[in-house]
């Protein structure tokens, strides 16, 4: 019926040969239903004792999934296994991977176990749920919160209806639920009587030889996009051992950038050297004026250093605060509570430096830096150079 739906054939149209062949094969099987006989009693006259076990088998394929429940009772040397109930469902129209289909079958099996236990007055001593999917077994024994919602929700449902100890591995050839998901499997006797290993001693039942490691294909993926404002530092701070030398080096680099911009505009460059010394260093004449490094340039260099520390240490926070600077307060994005800066109520000033906004902001007679301290990572090399300078 699902294949007919997928094919798009209308009710008054003739179906294609492939669908017609499946239909006729199914109708031939329906005629054999009247030949089917099922015993009225589970245990065939054996006295019910405390050795009753419930065994659930689950399986899935690309066409569907299902599960089957069996009672097992042993009375001395005699073992009786009988079918209690079977459940089968076709695969959804939306394609699912085989591990997800196996997980759907596991949910169906956990629900079936709960329904069978609730629907019978007899006491069931032991419960087993068998699956040939090592992936599902790994999911059940792991922390479901680290998986995607599809897996996490269904693992949570499974654990609410069963215990991890109930779940066991069975080889595909011994999985009786395989009859539900694959066409042409032999169901004569075996479907009603259960797999052969249930008639053996429990010590030789199938055991998983090696446990699969925690699968990663359904794990949640956390992606952090860092948008730093500097692709790389202007210099390597680790190569400079003193703070004042570091600041002067950055100041000189900024003066060089400024002079390049002045040359483009046809203006004389600002040099810390006299014209005679410039002629000895530069073969081609470059118009220049002697201008010592100014305090504003030193301040600008320090601002650059602050921003390097913050961008390399707190890239996500810097990006959020920079965007907030151009938005009304009602549209501000909030920093995540897990961020180390969250408790400081940070903000970005007009130069892009992240500062603390606290009670010191009300000290109107204090300097701006004292009222709004700059946030620095104490483990950064630039911060260490600053501390060494003041100690």
mmCIF file with all atom_site columns, C-alpha atoms in Angstrom, residues 237-391:
data_model
loop_
_atom_site.group_PDB
_atom_site.id
_atom_site.type_symbol
_atom_site.label_atom_id
_atom_site.label_alt_id
_atom_site.label_comp_id
_atom_site.label_asym_id
_atom_site.label_entity_id
_atom_site.label_seq_id
_atom_site.pdbx_PDB_ins_code
_atom_site.Cartn_x
_atom_site.Cartn_y
_atom_site.Cartn_z
_atom_site.occupancy
_atom_site.B_iso_or_equiv
_atom_site.pdbx_formal_charge
_atom_site.auth_seq_id
_atom_site.auth_comp_id
_atom_site.auth_asym_id
_atom_site.auth_atom_id
_atom_site.pdbx_PDB_model_num
ATOM 1   C CA . UNK A 1 237 ? 54.536 40.249 21.857 1.00 0.00 ? 237 UNK A CA 1
ATOM 2   C CA . UNK A 1 238 ? 56.459 37.203 23.063 1.00 0.00 ? 238 UNK A CA 1
ATOM 3   C CA . UNK A 1 239 ? 59.624 38.558 21.398 1.00 0.00 ? 239 UNK A CA 1
ATOM 4   C CA . UNK A 1 240 ? 59.559 41.749 23.483 1.00 0.00 ? 240 UNK A CA 1
ATOM 5   C CA . UNK A 1 241 ? 60.348 41.419 27.175 1.00 0.00 ? 241 UNK A CA 1
ATOM 6   C CA . UNK A 1 242 ? 59.417 44.904 28.451 1.00 0.00 ? 242 UNK A CA 1
ATOM 7   C CA . UNK A 1 243 ? 56.084 46.723 28.450 1.00 0.00 ? 243 UNK A CA 1
ATOM 8   C CA . UNK A 1 244 ? 57.428 50.175 27.541 1.00 0.00 ? 244 UNK A CA 1
ATOM 9   C CA . UNK A 1 245 ? 59.370 48.708 24.618 1.00 0.00 ? 245 UNK A CA 1
ATOM 10  C CA . UNK A 1 246 ? 56.253 46.878 23.472 1.00 0.00 ? 246 UNK A CA 1
ATOM 11  C CA . UNK A 1 247 ? 54.162 50.059 23.539 1.00 0.00 ? 247 UNK A CA 1
ATOM 12  C CA . UNK A 1 248 ? 56.838 52.062 21.711 1.00 0.00 ? 248 UNK A CA 1
ATOM 13  C CA . UNK A 1 249 ? 57.122 49.341 19.056 1.00 0.00 ? 249 UNK A CA 1
ATOM 14  C CA . UNK A 1 250 ? 53.372 49.394 18.414 1.00 0.00 ? 250 UNK A CA 1
ATOM 15  C CA . UNK A 1 251 ? 53.450 53.199 18.341 1.00 0.00 ? 251 UNK A CA 1
ATOM 16  C CA . UNK A 1 252 ? 56.184 53.123 15.704 1.00 0.00 ? 252 UNK A CA 1
ATOM 17  C CA . UNK A 1 253 ? 54.204 50.652 13.610 1.00 0.00 ? 253 UNK A CA 1
ATOM 18  C CA . UNK A 1 254 ? 51.125 52.886 13.807 1.00 0.00 ? 254 UNK A CA 1
ATOM 19  C CA . UNK A 1 255 ? 53.264 55.913 12.804 1.00 0.00 ? 255 UNK A CA 1
ATOM 20  C CA . UNK A 1 256 ? 54.474 53.944 9.771  1.00 0.00 ? 256 UNK A CA 1
ATOM 21  C CA . UNK A 1 257 ? 50.876 53.167 8.762  1.00 0.00 ? 257 UNK A CA 1
ATOM 22  C CA . UNK A 1 258 ? 49.957 56.813 9.186  1.00 0.00 ? 258 UNK A CA 1
ATOM 23  C CA . UNK A 1 259 ? 52.913 57.921 7.037  1.00 0.00 ? 259 UNK A CA 1
ATOM 24  C CA . UNK A 1 260 ? 51.875 55.512 4.270  1.00 0.00 ? 260 UNK A CA 1
ATOM 25  C CA . UNK A 1 261 ? 48.464 57.156 4.242  1.00 0.00 ? 261 UNK A CA 1
ATOM 26  C CA . UNK A 1 262 ? 50.069 60.626 4.202  1.00 0.00 ? 262 UNK A CA 1
ATOM 27  C CA . UNK A 1 263 ? 52.231 59.704 1.204  1.00 0.00 ? 263 UNK A CA 1
ATOM 28  C CA . UNK A 1 264 ? 49.125 58.636 -0.726 1.00 0.00 ? 264 UNK A CA 1
ATOM 29  C CA . UNK A 1 265 ? 47.602 62.041 -0.014 1.00 0.00 ? 265 UNK A CA 1
ATOM 30  C CA . UNK A 1 266 ? 50.815 63.855 -1.038 1.00 0.00 ? 266 UNK A CA 1
ATOM 31  C CA . UNK A 1 267 ? 51.605 65.087 2.478  1.00 0.00 ? 267 UNK A CA 1
ATOM 32  C CA . UNK A 1 268 ? 55.078 65.036 4.058  1.00 0.00 ? 268 UNK A CA 1
ATOM 33  C CA . UNK A 1 269 ? 55.705 62.154 6.397  1.00 0.00 ? 269 UNK A CA 1
ATOM 34  C CA . UNK A 1 270 ? 56.174 62.649 10.129 1.00 0.00 ? 270 UNK A CA 1
ATOM 35  C CA . UNK A 1 271 ? 59.596 61.423 11.202 1.00 0.00 ? 271 UNK A CA 1
ATOM 36  C CA . UNK A 1 272 ? 61.365 61.199 14.527 1.00 0.00 ? 272 UNK A CA 1
ATOM 37  C CA . UNK A 1 273 ? 64.678 61.756 12.698 1.00 0.00 ? 273 UNK A CA 1
ATOM 38  C CA . UNK A 1 274 ? 66.147 64.982 11.339 1.00 0.00 ? 274 UNK A CA 1
ATOM 39  C CA . UNK A 1 275 ? 66.400 65.607 7.589  1.00 0.00 ? 275 UNK A CA 1
ATOM 40  C CA . UNK A 1 276 ? 70.153 64.837 7.550  1.00 0.00 ? 276 UNK A CA 1
ATOM 41  C CA . UNK A 1 277 ? 69.666 61.462 9.213  1.00 0.00 ? 277 UNK A CA 1
ATOM 42  C CA . UNK A 1 278 ? 66.782 60.678 6.877  1.00 0.00 ? 278 UNK A CA 1
ATOM 43  C CA . UNK A 1 279 ? 69.031 61.285 3.808  1.00 0.00 ? 279 UNK A CA 1
ATOM 44  C CA . UNK A 1 280 ? 71.552 58.770 5.140  1.00 0.00 ? 280 UNK A CA 1
ATOM 45  C CA . UNK A 1 281 ? 68.877 56.089 5.590  1.00 0.00 ? 281 UNK A CA 1
ATOM 46  C CA . UNK A 1 282 ? 66.760 56.777 2.491  1.00 0.00 ? 282 UNK A CA 1
ATOM 47  C CA . UNK A 1 283 ? 68.407 57.068 -0.936 1.00 0.00 ? 283 UNK A CA 1
ATOM 48  C CA . UNK A 1 284 ? 65.432 58.767 -2.553 1.00 0.00 ? 284 UNK A CA 1
ATOM 49  C CA . UNK A 1 285 ? 64.361 62.121 -1.220 1.00 0.00 ? 285 UNK A CA 1
ATOM 50  C CA . UNK A 1 286 ? 61.171 61.942 0.817  1.00 0.00 ? 286 UNK A CA 1
ATOM 51  C CA . UNK A 1 287 ? 59.645 65.183 2.103  1.00 0.00 ? 287 UNK A CA 1
ATOM 52  C CA . UNK A 1 288 ? 59.355 64.943 5.873  1.00 0.00 ? 288 UNK A CA 1
ATOM 53  C CA . UNK A 1 289 ? 58.876 66.945 9.024  1.00 0.00 ? 289 UNK A CA 1
ATOM 54  C CA . UNK A 1 290 ? 60.345 66.127 12.425 1.00 0.00 ? 290 UNK A CA 1
ATOM 55  C CA . UNK A 1 291 ? 57.523 65.135 14.777 1.00 0.00 ? 291 UNK A CA 1
ATOM 56  C CA . UNK A 1 292 ? 58.387 63.173 17.949 1.00 0.00 ? 292 UNK A CA 1
ATOM 57  C CA . UNK A 1 293 ? 56.063 60.363 18.949 1.00 0.00 ? 293 UNK A CA 1
ATOM 58  C CA . UNK A 1 294 ? 53.051 62.003 20.586 1.00 0.00 ? 294 UNK A CA 1
ATOM 59  C CA . UNK A 1 295 ? 51.153 61.002 23.717 1.00 0.00 ? 295 UNK A CA 1
ATOM 60  C CA . UNK A 1 296 ? 48.025 60.391 21.670 1.00 0.00 ? 296 UNK A CA 1
ATOM 61  C CA . UNK A 1 297 ? 49.948 57.875 19.586 1.00 0.00 ? 297 UNK A CA 1
ATOM 62  C CA . UNK A 1 298 ? 51.108 56.068 22.722 1.00 0.00 ? 298 UNK A CA 1
ATOM 63  C CA . UNK A 1 299 ? 47.516 55.950 23.973 1.00 0.00 ? 299 UNK A CA 1
ATOM 64  C CA . UNK A 1 300 ? 46.354 54.613 20.658 1.00 0.00 ? 300 UNK A CA 1
ATOM 65  C CA . UNK A 1 301 ? 49.047 51.899 20.820 1.00 0.00 ? 301 UNK A CA 1
ATOM 66  C CA . UNK A 1 302 ? 47.840 50.846 24.265 1.00 0.00 ? 302 UNK A CA 1
ATOM 67  C CA . UNK A 1 303 ? 44.281 50.638 22.907 1.00 0.00 ? 303 UNK A CA 1
ATOM 68  C CA . UNK A 1 304 ? 45.515 48.361 20.129 1.00 0.00 ? 304 UNK A CA 1
ATOM 69  C CA . UNK A 1 305 ? 47.178 46.112 22.710 1.00 0.00 ? 305 UNK A CA 1
ATOM 70  C CA . UNK A 1 306 ? 43.997 45.953 24.820 1.00 0.00 ? 306 UNK A CA 1
ATOM 71  C CA . UNK A 1 307 ? 41.987 44.932 21.776 1.00 0.00 ? 307 UNK A CA 1
ATOM 72  C CA . UNK A 1 308 ? 44.514 42.259 20.779 1.00 0.00 ? 308 UNK A CA 1
ATOM 73  C CA . UNK A 1 309 ? 44.221 40.668 24.234 1.00 0.00 ? 309 UNK A CA 1
ATOM 74  C CA . UNK A 1 310 ? 40.423 40.766 24.204 1.00 0.00 ? 310 UNK A CA 1
ATOM 75  C CA . UNK A 1 311 ? 39.924 39.541 20.648 1.00 0.00 ? 311 UNK A CA 1
ATOM 76  C CA . UNK A 1 312 ? 42.296 36.602 21.165 1.00 0.00 ? 312 UNK A CA 1
ATOM 77  C CA . UNK A 1 313 ? 40.842 35.715 24.596 1.00 0.00 ? 313 UNK A CA 1
ATOM 78  C CA . UNK A 1 314 ? 37.111 36.492 24.190 1.00 0.00 ? 314 UNK A CA 1
ATOM 79  C CA . UNK A 1 315 ? 36.313 36.507 20.436 1.00 0.00 ? 315 UNK A CA 1
ATOM 80  C CA . UNK A 1 316 ? 32.581 35.732 20.733 1.00 0.00 ? 316 UNK A CA 1
ATOM 81  C CA . UNK A 1 317 ? 31.984 38.284 23.479 1.00 0.00 ? 317 UNK A CA 1
ATOM 82  C CA . UNK A 1 318 ? 33.879 41.014 21.585 1.00 0.00 ? 318 UNK A CA 1
ATOM 83  C CA . UNK A 1 319 ? 31.824 40.342 18.457 1.00 0.00 ? 319 UNK A CA 1
ATOM 84  C CA . UNK A 1 320 ? 28.507 40.553 20.361 1.00 0.00 ? 320 UNK A CA 1
ATOM 85  C CA . UNK A 1 321 ? 29.443 43.736 22.233 1.00 0.00 ? 321 UNK A CA 1
ATOM 86  C CA . UNK A 1 322 ? 30.728 45.397 19.065 1.00 0.00 ? 322 UNK A CA 1
ATOM 87  C CA . UNK A 1 323 ? 27.428 44.771 17.299 1.00 0.00 ? 323 UNK A CA 1
ATOM 88  C CA . UNK A 1 324 ? 25.450 45.998 20.324 1.00 0.00 ? 324 UNK A CA 1
ATOM 89  C CA . UNK A 1 325 ? 27.248 49.349 20.143 1.00 0.00 ? 325 UNK A CA 1
ATOM 90  C CA . UNK A 1 326 ? 25.329 50.213 16.972 1.00 0.00 ? 326 UNK A CA 1
ATOM 91  C CA . UNK A 1 327 ? 21.931 48.907 18.136 1.00 0.00 ? 327 UNK A CA 1
ATOM 92  C CA . UNK A 1 328 ? 19.282 50.257 20.515 1.00 0.00 ? 328 UNK A CA 1
ATOM 93  C CA . UNK A 1 329 ? 19.346 48.634 23.946 1.00 0.00 ? 329 UNK A CA 1
ATOM 94  C CA . UNK A 1 330 ? 16.092 46.776 23.292 1.00 0.00 ? 330 UNK A CA 1
ATOM 95  C CA . UNK A 1 331 ? 17.776 44.835 20.464 1.00 0.00 ? 331 UNK A CA 1
ATOM 96  C CA . UNK A 1 332 ? 21.027 44.019 22.238 1.00 0.00 ? 332 UNK A CA 1
ATOM 97  C CA . UNK A 1 333 ? 22.245 40.432 22.020 1.00 0.00 ? 333 UNK A CA 1
ATOM 98  C CA . UNK A 1 334 ? 23.078 38.939 25.392 1.00 0.00 ? 334 UNK A CA 1
ATOM 99  C CA . UNK A 1 335 ? 26.280 37.202 26.337 1.00 0.00 ? 335 UNK A CA 1
ATOM 100 C CA . UNK A 1 336 ? 25.849 33.563 27.264 1.00 0.00 ? 336 UNK A CA 1
ATOM 101 C CA . UNK A 1 337 ? 25.735 32.842 30.997 1.00 0.00 ? 337 UNK A CA 1
ATOM 102 C CA . UNK A 1 338 ? 28.584 30.362 30.615 1.00 0.00 ? 338 UNK A CA 1
ATOM 103 C CA . UNK A 1 339 ? 30.917 33.160 29.468 1.00 0.00 ? 339 UNK A CA 1
ATOM 104 C CA . UNK A 1 340 ? 33.561 34.275 32.003 1.00 0.00 ? 340 UNK A CA 1
ATOM 105 C CA . UNK A 1 341 ? 32.589 37.904 31.235 1.00 0.00 ? 341 UNK A CA 1
ATOM 106 C CA . UNK A 1 342 ? 28.885 37.521 31.982 1.00 0.00 ? 342 UNK A CA 1
ATOM 107 C CA . UNK A 1 343 ? 29.115 38.535 35.649 1.00 0.00 ? 343 UNK A CA 1
ATOM 108 C CA . UNK A 1 344 ? 31.038 41.745 34.836 1.00 0.00 ? 344 UNK A CA 1
ATOM 109 C CA . UNK A 1 345 ? 28.236 43.432 32.831 1.00 0.00 ? 345 UNK A CA 1
ATOM 110 C CA . UNK A 1 346 ? 30.702 44.211 30.016 1.00 0.00 ? 346 UNK A CA 1
ATOM 111 C CA . UNK A 1 347 ? 30.280 46.854 27.325 1.00 0.00 ? 347 UNK A CA 1
ATOM 112 C CA . UNK A 1 348 ? 32.347 48.073 24.384 1.00 0.00 ? 348 UNK A CA 1
ATOM 113 C CA . UNK A 1 349 ? 33.517 51.702 24.360 1.00 0.00 ? 349 UNK A CA 1
ATOM 114 C CA . UNK A 1 350 ? 33.908 53.906 21.282 1.00 0.00 ? 350 UNK A CA 1
ATOM 115 C CA . UNK A 1 351 ? 37.358 52.406 20.583 1.00 0.00 ? 351 UNK A CA 1
ATOM 116 C CA . UNK A 1 352 ? 36.116 48.819 20.736 1.00 0.00 ? 352 UNK A CA 1
ATOM 117 C CA . UNK A 1 353 ? 37.700 48.101 24.127 1.00 0.00 ? 353 UNK A CA 1
ATOM 118 C CA . UNK A 1 354 ? 35.615 45.898 26.474 1.00 0.00 ? 354 UNK A CA 1
ATOM 119 C CA . UNK A 1 355 ? 35.173 47.416 29.935 1.00 0.00 ? 355 UNK A CA 1
ATOM 120 C CA . UNK A 1 356 ? 33.366 46.640 33.192 1.00 0.00 ? 356 UNK A CA 1
ATOM 121 C CA . UNK A 1 357 ? 30.204 48.545 34.012 1.00 0.00 ? 357 UNK A CA 1
ATOM 122 C CA . UNK A 1 358 ? 29.697 48.321 37.757 1.00 0.00 ? 358 UNK A CA 1
ATOM 123 C CA . UNK A 1 359 ? 29.055 50.469 40.812 1.00 0.00 ? 359 UNK A CA 1
ATOM 124 C CA . UNK A 1 360 ? 32.293 52.380 40.227 1.00 0.00 ? 360 UNK A CA 1
ATOM 125 C CA . UNK A 1 361 ? 30.523 54.043 37.289 1.00 0.00 ? 361 UNK A CA 1
ATOM 126 C CA . UNK A 1 362 ? 28.841 56.360 39.844 1.00 0.00 ? 362 UNK A CA 1
ATOM 127 C CA . UNK A 1 363 ? 32.204 57.767 41.008 1.00 0.00 ? 363 UNK A CA 1
ATOM 128 C CA . UNK A 1 364 ? 31.911 60.903 38.886 1.00 0.00 ? 364 UNK A CA 1
ATOM 129 C CA . UNK A 1 365 ? 35.144 62.489 40.129 1.00 0.00 ? 365 UNK A CA 1
ATOM 130 C CA . UNK A 1 366 ? 37.286 59.471 39.254 1.00 0.00 ? 366 UNK A CA 1
ATOM 131 C CA . UNK A 1 367 ? 38.985 59.014 35.881 1.00 0.00 ? 367 UNK A CA 1
ATOM 132 C CA . UNK A 1 368 ? 37.217 57.135 33.086 1.00 0.00 ? 368 UNK A CA 1
ATOM 133 C CA . UNK A 1 369 ? 39.605 54.185 33.356 1.00 0.00 ? 369 UNK A CA 1
ATOM 134 C CA . UNK A 1 370 ? 38.955 53.963 37.108 1.00 0.00 ? 370 UNK A CA 1
ATOM 135 C CA . UNK A 1 371 ? 35.175 54.079 36.680 1.00 0.00 ? 371 UNK A CA 1
ATOM 136 C CA . UNK A 1 372 ? 35.129 51.548 33.824 1.00 0.00 ? 372 UNK A CA 1
ATOM 137 C CA . UNK A 1 373 ? 38.119 49.160 34.179 1.00 0.00 ? 373 UNK A CA 1
ATOM 138 C CA . UNK A 1 374 ? 39.394 47.342 31.115 1.00 0.00 ? 374 UNK A CA 1
ATOM 139 C CA . UNK A 1 375 ? 38.897 43.553 31.066 1.00 0.00 ? 375 UNK A CA 1
ATOM 140 C CA . UNK A 1 376 ? 42.083 41.605 30.321 1.00 0.00 ? 376 UNK A CA 1
ATOM 141 C CA . UNK A 1 377 ? 42.958 37.920 30.327 1.00 0.00 ? 377 UNK A CA 1
ATOM 142 C CA . UNK A 1 378 ? 45.556 37.458 33.039 1.00 0.00 ? 378 UNK A CA 1
ATOM 143 C CA . UNK A 1 379 ? 47.176 34.549 31.173 1.00 0.00 ? 379 UNK A CA 1
ATOM 144 C CA . UNK A 1 380 ? 47.807 36.508 27.965 1.00 0.00 ? 380 UNK A CA 1
ATOM 145 C CA . UNK A 1 381 ? 51.426 37.437 27.213 1.00 0.00 ? 381 UNK A CA 1
ATOM 146 C CA . UNK A 1 382 ? 50.581 41.151 26.821 1.00 0.00 ? 382 UNK A CA 1
ATOM 147 C CA . UNK A 1 383 ? 48.873 41.217 30.229 1.00 0.00 ? 383 UNK A CA 1
ATOM 148 C CA . UNK A 1 384 ? 51.903 39.540 31.764 1.00 0.00 ? 384 UNK A CA 1
ATOM 149 C CA . UNK A 1 385 ? 54.211 42.199 30.305 1.00 0.00 ? 385 UNK A CA 1
ATOM 150 C CA . UNK A 1 386 ? 51.980 44.897 31.808 1.00 0.00 ? 386 UNK A CA 1
ATOM 151 C CA . UNK A 1 387 ? 52.023 43.269 35.260 1.00 0.00 ? 387 UNK A CA 1
ATOM 152 C CA . UNK A 1 388 ? 55.812 42.818 35.150 1.00 0.00 ? 388 UNK A CA 1
ATOM 153 C CA . UNK A 1 389 ? 56.173 46.534 34.344 1.00 0.00 ? 389 UNK A CA 1
ATOM 154 C CA . UNK A 1 390 ? 54.192 47.645 37.403 1.00 0.00 ? 390 UNK A CA 1
ATOM 155 C CA . UNK A 1 391 ? 55.517 45.083 39.893 1.00 0.00 ? 391 UNK A CA 1
#
